[in-house]
mmCIF file of C-alpha atoms in Angstrom:
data_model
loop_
_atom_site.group_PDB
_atom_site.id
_atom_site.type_symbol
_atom_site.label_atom_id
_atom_site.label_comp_id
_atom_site.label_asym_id
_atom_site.label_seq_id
_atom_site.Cartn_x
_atom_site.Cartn_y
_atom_site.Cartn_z
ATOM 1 C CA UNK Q 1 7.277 7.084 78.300
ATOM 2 C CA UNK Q 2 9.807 5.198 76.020
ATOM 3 C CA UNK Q 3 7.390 2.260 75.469
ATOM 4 C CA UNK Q 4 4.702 4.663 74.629
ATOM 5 C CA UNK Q 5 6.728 6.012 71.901
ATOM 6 C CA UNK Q 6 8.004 2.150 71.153
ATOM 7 C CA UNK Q 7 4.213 1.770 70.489
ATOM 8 C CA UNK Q 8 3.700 4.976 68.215
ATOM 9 C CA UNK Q 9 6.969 4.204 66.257
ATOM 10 C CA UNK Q 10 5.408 0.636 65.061
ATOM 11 C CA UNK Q 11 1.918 1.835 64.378
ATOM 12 C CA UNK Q 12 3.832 4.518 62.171
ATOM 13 C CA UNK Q 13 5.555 1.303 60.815
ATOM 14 C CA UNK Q 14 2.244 -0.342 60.208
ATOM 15 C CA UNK Q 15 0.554 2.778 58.898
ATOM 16 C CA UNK Q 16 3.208 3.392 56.220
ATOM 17 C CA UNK Q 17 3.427 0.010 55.353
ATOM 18 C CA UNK Q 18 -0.620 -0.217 54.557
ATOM 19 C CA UNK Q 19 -0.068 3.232 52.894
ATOM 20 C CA UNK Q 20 2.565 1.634 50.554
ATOM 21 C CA UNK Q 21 0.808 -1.529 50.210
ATOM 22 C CA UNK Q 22 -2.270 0.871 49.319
ATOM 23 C CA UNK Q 23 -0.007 3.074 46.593
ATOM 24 C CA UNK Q 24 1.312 -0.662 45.004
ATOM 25 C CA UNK Q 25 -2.481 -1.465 44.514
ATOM 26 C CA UNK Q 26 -3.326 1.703 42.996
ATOM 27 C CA UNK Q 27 0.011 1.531 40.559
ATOM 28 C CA UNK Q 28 -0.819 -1.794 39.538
ATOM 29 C CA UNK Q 29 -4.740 -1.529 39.046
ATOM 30 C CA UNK Q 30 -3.681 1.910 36.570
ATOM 31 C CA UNK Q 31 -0.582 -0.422 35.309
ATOM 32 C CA UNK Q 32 -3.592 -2.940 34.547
ATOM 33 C CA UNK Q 33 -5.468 -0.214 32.987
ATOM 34 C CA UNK Q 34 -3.097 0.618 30.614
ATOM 35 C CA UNK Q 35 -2.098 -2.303 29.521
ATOM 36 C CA UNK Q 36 -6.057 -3.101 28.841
ATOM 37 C CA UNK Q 37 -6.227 0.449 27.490
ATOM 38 C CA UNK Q 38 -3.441 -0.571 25.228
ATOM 39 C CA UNK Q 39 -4.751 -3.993 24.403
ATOM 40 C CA UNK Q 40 -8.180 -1.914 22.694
ATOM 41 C CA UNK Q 41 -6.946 0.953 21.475
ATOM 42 C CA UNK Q 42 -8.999 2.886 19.462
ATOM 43 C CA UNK Q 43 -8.756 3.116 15.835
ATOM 44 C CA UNK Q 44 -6.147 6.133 15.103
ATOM 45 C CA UNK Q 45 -7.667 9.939 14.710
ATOM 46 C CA UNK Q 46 -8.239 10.998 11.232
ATOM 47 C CA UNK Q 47 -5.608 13.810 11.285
ATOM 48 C CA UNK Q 48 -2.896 10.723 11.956
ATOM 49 C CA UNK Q 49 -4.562 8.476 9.539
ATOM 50 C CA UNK Q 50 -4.632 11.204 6.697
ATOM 51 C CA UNK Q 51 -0.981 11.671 7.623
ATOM 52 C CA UNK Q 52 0.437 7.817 7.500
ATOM 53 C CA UNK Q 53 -1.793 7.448 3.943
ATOM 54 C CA UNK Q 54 -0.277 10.646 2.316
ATOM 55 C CA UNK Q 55 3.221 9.632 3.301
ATOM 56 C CA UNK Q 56 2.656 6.231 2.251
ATOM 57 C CA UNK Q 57 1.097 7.117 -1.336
ATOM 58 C CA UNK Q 58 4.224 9.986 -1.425
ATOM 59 C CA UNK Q 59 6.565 6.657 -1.068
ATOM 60 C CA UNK Q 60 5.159 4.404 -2.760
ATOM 61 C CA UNK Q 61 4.686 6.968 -6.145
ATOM 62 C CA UNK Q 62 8.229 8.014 -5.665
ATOM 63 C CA UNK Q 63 9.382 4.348 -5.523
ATOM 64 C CA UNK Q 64 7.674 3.501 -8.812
ATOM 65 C CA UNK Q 65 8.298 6.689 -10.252
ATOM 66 C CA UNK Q 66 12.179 5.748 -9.369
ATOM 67 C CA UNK Q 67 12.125 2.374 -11.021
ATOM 68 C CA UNK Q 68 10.419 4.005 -14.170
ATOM 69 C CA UNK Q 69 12.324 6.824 -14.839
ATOM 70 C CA UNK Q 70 15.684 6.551 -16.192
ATOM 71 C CA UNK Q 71 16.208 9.919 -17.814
ATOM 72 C CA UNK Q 72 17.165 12.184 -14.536
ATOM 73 C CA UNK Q 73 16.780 14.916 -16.468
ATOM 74 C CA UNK Q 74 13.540 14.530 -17.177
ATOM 75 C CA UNK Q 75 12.417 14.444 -13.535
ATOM 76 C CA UNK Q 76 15.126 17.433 -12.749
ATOM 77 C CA UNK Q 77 13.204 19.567 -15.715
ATOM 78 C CA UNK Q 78 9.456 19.004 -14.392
ATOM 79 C CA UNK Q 79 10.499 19.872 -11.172
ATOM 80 C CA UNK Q 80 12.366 23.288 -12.202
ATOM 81 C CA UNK Q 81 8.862 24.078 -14.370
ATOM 82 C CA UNK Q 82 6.763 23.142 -11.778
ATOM 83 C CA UNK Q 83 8.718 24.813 -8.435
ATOM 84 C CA UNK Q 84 10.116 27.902 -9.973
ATOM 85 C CA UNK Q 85 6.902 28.682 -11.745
ATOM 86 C CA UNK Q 86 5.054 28.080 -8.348
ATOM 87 C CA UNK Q 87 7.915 30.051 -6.472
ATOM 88 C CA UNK Q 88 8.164 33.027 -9.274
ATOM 89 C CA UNK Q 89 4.650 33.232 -10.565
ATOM 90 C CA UNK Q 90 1.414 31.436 -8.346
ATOM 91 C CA UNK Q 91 2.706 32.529 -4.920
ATOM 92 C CA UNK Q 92 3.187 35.938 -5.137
ATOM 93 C CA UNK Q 93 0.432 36.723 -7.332
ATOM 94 C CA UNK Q 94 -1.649 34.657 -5.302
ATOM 95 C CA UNK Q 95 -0.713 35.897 -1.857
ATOM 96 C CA UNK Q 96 -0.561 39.945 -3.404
ATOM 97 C CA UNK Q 97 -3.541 39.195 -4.408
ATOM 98 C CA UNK Q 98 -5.131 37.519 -0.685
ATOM 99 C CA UNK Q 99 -3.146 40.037 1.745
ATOM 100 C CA UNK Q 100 -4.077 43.913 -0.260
ATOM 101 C CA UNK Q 101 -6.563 45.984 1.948
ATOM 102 C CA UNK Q 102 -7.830 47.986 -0.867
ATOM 103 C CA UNK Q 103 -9.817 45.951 -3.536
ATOM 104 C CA UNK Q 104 -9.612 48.098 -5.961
ATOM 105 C CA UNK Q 105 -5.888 48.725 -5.925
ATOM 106 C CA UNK Q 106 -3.940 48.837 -9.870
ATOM 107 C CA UNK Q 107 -1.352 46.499 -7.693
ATOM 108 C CA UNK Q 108 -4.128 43.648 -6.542
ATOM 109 C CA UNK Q 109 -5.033 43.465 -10.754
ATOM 110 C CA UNK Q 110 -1.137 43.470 -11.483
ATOM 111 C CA UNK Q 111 -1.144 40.751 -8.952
ATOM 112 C CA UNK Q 112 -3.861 38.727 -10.522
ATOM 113 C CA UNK Q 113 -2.494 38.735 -13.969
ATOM 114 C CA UNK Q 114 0.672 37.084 -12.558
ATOM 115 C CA UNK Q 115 -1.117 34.388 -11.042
ATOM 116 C CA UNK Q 116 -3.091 33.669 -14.527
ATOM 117 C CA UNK Q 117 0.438 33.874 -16.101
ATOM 118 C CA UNK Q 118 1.495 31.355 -13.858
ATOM 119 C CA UNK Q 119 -1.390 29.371 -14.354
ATOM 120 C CA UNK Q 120 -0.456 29.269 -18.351
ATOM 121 C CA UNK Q 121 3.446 29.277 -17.957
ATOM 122 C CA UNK Q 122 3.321 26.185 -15.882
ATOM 123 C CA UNK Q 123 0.884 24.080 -18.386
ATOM 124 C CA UNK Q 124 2.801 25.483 -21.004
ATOM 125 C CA UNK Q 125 6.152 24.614 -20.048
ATOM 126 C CA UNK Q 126 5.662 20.902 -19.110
ATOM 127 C CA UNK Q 127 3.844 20.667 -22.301
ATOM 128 C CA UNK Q 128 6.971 21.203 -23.710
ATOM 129 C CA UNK Q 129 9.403 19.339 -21.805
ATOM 130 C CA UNK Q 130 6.922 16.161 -22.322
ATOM 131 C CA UNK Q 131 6.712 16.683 -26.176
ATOM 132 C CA UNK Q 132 10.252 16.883 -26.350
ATOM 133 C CA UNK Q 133 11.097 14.244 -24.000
ATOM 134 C CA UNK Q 134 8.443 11.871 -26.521
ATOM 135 C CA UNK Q 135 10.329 13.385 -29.081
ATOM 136 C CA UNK Q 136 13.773 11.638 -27.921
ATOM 137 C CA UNK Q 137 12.387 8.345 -28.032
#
């Protein structure tokens, strides 16, 4: 009986041991796979191309527009005309105006003549800030 079981205990041996030598081919043929995978990888997906060009051209404008400037309160002043007029005027006009059920509402009209404000406030304002800032030199 015990060399029976002698017997069964090194075919188990033998059996895990091609079952691991098995899993080690598999891991490196997928390993090999990869790596090949890797080696041609295909060109990136538009969404993730579209992103690494925008944030490029977003550095590389602010890095010029950084060496060019050198009145900070110029750049402070377009950005208060452009965000607070966006933030005050275009978006809630603009989303009033999207979101109301009824299209015929005195509210949804209300809502579009703030957005056309906006749209002549914001024009209008770094008009000004420009013609002054020519002004100072």
């Amino acid at each position: 009986g015990g060399g029976v079981e002698a017997g069964g205990a090194a075919l188990d041996r033998r059996e895990a041991t091609a079952s691991s030598a098995a899993a080690a081919a598999a891991i490196g043929a997928a390993t090999a796979a990869a790596a090949a995978d890797d080696a041609a990888a295909p060109p990136l997906p538009p969404s993730e191309l579209t992103f690494w060009v925008v944030t490029s051209l977003f550095l590389v404008c602010s890095v010029g527009i950084a060496l060019v400037v050198t009145d900070l309160g110029l750049v402070l002043s377009v950005v208060g005309a452009t965000g607070s007029t966006t933030v005050s005027y275009l978006l809630p006009g603009f989303c009033y105006f999207r979101l109301c059920p009824r299209k015929r509402s005195p509210m949804r009209l209300l809502a579009l003549l703030q957005l056309a404000l906006g749209c002549i406030i914001m024009p209008g304002s770094l008009a000004l800030i420009f013609a002054a800032g020519a002004g100072e030199r």
